[in-house]
mmCIF file of C-alpha atoms and ligand atoms in Angstrom:
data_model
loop_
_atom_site.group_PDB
_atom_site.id
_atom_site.type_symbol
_atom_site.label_atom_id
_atom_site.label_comp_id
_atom_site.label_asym_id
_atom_site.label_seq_id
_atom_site.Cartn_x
_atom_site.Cartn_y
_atom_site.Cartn_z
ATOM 1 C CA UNK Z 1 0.000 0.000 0.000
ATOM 2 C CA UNK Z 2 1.282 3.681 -1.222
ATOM 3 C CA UNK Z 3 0.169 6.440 1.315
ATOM 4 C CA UNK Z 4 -0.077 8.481 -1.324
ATOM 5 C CA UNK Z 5 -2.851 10.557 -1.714
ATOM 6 C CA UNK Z 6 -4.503 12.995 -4.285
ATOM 7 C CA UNK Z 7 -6.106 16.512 -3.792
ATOM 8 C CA UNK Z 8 -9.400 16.614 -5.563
ATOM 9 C CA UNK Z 9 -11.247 20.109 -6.687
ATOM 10 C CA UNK Z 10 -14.610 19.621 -7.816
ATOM 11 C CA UNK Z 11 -18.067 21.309 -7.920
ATOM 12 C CA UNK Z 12 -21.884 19.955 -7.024
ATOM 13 C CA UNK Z 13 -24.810 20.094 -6.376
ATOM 14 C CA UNK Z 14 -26.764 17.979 -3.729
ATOM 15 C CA UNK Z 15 -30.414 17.093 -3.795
ATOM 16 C CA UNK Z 16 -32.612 15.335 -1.486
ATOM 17 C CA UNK Z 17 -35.162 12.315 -2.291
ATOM 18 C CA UNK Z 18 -37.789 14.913 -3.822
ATOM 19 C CA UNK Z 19 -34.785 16.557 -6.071
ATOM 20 C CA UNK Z 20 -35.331 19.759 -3.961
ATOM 21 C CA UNK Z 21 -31.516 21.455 -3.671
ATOM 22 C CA UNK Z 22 -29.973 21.247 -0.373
ATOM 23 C CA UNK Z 23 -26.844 22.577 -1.175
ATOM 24 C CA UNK Z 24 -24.032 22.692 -4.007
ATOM 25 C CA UNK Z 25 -20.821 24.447 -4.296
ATOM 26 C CA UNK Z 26 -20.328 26.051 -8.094
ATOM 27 C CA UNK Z 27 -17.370 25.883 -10.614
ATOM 28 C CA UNK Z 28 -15.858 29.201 -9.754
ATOM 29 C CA UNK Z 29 -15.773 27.896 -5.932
ATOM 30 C CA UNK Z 30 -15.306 24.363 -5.918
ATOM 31 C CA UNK Z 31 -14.500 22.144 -2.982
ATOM 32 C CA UNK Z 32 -10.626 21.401 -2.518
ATOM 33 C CA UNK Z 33 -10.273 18.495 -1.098
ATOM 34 C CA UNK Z 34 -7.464 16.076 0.903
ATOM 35 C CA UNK Z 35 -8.411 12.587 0.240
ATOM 36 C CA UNK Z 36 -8.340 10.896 4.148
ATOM 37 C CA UNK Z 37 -8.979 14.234 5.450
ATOM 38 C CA UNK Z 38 -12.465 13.301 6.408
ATOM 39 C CA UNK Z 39 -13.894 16.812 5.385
ATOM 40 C CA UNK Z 40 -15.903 14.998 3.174
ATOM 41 C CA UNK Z 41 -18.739 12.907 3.673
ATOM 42 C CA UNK Z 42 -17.631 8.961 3.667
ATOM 43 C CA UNK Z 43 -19.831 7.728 0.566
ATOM 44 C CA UNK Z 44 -18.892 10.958 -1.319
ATOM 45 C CA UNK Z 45 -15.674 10.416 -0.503
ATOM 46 C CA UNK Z 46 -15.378 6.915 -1.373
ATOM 47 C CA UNK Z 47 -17.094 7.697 -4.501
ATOM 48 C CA UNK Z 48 -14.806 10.365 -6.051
ATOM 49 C CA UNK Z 49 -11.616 8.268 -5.664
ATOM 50 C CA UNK Z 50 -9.792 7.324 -8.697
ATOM 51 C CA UNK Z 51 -11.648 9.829 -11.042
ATOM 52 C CA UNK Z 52 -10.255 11.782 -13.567
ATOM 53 C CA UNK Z 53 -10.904 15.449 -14.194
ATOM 54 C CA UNK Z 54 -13.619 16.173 -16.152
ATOM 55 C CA UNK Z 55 -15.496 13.205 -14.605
ATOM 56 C CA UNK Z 56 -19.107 13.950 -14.322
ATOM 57 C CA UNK Z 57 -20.825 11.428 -11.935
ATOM 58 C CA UNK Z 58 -24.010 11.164 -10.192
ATOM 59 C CA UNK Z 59 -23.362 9.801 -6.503
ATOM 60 C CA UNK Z 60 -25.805 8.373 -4.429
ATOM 61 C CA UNK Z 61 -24.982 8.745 -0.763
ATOM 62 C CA UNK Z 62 -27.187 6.591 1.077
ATOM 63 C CA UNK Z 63 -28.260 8.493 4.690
ATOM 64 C CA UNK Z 64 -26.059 5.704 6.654
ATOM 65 C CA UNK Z 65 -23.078 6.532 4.471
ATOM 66 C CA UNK Z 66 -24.030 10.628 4.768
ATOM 67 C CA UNK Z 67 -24.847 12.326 7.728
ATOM 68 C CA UNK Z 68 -26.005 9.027 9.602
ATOM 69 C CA UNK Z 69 -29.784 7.674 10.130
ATOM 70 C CA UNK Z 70 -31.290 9.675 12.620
ATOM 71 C CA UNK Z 71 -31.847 8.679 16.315
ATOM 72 C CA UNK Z 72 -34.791 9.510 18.270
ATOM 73 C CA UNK Z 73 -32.534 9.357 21.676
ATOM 74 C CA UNK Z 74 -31.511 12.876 20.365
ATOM 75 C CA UNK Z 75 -34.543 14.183 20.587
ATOM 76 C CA UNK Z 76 -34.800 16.011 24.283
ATOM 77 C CA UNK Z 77 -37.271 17.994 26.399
ATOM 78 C CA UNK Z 78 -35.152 20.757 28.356
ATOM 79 C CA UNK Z 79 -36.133 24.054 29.902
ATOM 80 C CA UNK Z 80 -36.306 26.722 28.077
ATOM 81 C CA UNK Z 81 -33.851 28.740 30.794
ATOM 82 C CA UNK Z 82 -30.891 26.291 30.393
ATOM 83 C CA UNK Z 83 -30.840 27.358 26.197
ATOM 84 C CA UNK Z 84 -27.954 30.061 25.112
ATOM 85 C CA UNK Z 85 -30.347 31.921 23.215
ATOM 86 C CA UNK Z 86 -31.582 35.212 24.218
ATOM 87 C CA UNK Z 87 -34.733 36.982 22.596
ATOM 88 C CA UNK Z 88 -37.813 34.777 20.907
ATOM 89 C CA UNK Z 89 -37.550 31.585 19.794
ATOM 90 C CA UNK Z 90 -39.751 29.300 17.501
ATOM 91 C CA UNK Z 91 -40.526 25.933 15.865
ATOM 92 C CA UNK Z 92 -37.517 25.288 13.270
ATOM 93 C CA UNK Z 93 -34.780 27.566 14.583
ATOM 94 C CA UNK Z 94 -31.474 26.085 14.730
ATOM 95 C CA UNK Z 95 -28.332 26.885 16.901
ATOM 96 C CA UNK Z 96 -25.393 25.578 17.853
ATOM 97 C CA UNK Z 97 -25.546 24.631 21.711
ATOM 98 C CA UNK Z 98 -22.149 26.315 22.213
ATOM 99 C CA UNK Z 99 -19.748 28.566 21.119
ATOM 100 C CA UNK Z 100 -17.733 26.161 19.578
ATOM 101 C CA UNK Z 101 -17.962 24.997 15.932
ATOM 102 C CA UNK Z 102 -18.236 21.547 16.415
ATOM 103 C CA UNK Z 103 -20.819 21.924 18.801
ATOM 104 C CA UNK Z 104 -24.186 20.056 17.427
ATOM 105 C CA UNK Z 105 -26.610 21.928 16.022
ATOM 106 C CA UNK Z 106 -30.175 21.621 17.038
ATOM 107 C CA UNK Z 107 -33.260 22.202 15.197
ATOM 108 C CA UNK Z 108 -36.438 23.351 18.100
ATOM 109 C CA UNK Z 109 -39.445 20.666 17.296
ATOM 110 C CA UNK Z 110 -42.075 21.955 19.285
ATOM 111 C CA UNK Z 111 -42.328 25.092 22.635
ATOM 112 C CA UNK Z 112 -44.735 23.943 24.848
ATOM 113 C CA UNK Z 113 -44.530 26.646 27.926
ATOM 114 C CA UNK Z 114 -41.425 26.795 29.292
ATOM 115 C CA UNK Z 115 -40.045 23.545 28.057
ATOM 116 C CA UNK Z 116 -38.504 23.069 24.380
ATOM 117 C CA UNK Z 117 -38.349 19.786 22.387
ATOM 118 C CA UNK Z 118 -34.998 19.871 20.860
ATOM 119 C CA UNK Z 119 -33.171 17.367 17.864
ATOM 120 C CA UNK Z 120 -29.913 17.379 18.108
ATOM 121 C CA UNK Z 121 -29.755 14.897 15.077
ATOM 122 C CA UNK Z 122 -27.923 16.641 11.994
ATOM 123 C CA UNK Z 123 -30.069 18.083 10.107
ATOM 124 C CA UNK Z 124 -29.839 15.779 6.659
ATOM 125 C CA UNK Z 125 -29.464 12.925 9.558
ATOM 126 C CA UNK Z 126 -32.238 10.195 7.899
ATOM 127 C CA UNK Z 127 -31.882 12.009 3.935
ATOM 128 C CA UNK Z 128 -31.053 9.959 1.213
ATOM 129 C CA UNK Z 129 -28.343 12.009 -0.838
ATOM 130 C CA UNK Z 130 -27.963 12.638 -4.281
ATOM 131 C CA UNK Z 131 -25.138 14.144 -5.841
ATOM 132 C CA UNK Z 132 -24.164 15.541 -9.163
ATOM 133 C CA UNK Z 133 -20.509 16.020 -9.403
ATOM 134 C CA UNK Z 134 -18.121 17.122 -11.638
ATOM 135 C CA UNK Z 135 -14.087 16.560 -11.137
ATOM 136 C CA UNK Z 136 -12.055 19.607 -12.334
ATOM 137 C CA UNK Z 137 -8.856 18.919 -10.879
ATOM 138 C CA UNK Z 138 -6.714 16.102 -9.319
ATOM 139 C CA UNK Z 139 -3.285 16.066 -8.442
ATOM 140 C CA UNK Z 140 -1.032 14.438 -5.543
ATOM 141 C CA UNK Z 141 -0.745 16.163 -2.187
ATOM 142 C CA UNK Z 142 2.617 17.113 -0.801
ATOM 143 C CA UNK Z 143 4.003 15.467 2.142
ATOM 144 C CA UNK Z 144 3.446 18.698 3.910
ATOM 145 C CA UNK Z 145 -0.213 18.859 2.756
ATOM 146 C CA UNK Z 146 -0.478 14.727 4.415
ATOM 147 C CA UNK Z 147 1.282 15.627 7.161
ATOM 148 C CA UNK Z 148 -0.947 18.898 8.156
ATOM 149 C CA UNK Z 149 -4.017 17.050 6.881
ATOM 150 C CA UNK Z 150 -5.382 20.067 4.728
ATOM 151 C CA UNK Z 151 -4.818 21.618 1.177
ATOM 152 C CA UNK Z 152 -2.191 24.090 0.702
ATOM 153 C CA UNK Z 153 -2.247 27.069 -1.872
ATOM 154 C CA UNK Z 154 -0.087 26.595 -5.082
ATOM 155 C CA UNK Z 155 3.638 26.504 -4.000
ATOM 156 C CA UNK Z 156 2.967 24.258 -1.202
ATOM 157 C CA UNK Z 157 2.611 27.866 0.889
ATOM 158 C CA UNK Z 158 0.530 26.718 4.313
ATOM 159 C CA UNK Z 159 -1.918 29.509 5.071
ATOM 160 C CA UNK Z 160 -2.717 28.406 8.565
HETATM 161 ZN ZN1 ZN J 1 -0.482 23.485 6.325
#
């Protein structure tokens, strides 16, 4: 086994069951990205390997290979006074329960007086995924770039 490993720009866009657009990231701002890096979602991920640029590919990401199937134990009914969030809040908000930007985010399922039903599932948790991809660019990473685990600009220059 080689430990080498490619960087992979491409562009998409991501539908759910219905074909409604969840999200999608356009040619002039693709996604760079470190194969093993785990930025990526596993089934995409495992699905883009070994294509050449110019690939175009549908990918279907079943929910257990995307964001998971979701779990009703992550679905909680807390006081309203324990929540970070000041001001009003209503059915289909969604925070983050910290600061910090791995912190889950939670979608509020139902306010019933003071207490608030909250799913901390992800939110495409239980979604099917679709996605239409198209490779533009894929070259080998540096040892730096394997060793730091993300993409560097041209020149090998590390930005972080
Ligand atoms: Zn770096």
């Amino acid at each position: 086994m080689s430990d080498s490993r490619n960087i992979i720009s491409f562009f998409y866009t991501l539908r759910d069951p219905e074909g409604r657009v969840l999200d999608l990231a356009s040619p002039e701002e693709p996604i760079v990205y470190l194969e093993g890096s785990g930025m990526i979602i596993e089934g995409l991920a495992a699905a883009l390997a070994g294509l050449e640029p110019g690939t175009k590919k549908r990918i279907e990401v079943p929910a257990a290979d995307g964001y998971g199937e979701r779990d009703p134990e992550q679905v909680r009914r807390i006081a309203r006074s324990v929540l970070p969030i000041e001001g009003e809040l209503k059915v289909g908000d969604q925070f983050r329960t910290a600061e910090d930007q791995a912190a889950p985010i939670v979608t509020v399922m139902e306010i019933s007086g003071e207490e608030v039903l909250l799913d901390a599932n992800h939110p495409l948790a239980g979604v099917d995924l679709t996605f239409d991809v198209e490779v533009l660019t894929v070259r080998v990473a540096t040892a730096a770039e394997i060793e730091h685990g993300h993409v560097h600009a041209a020149g090998d220059h590390c930005q972080n």
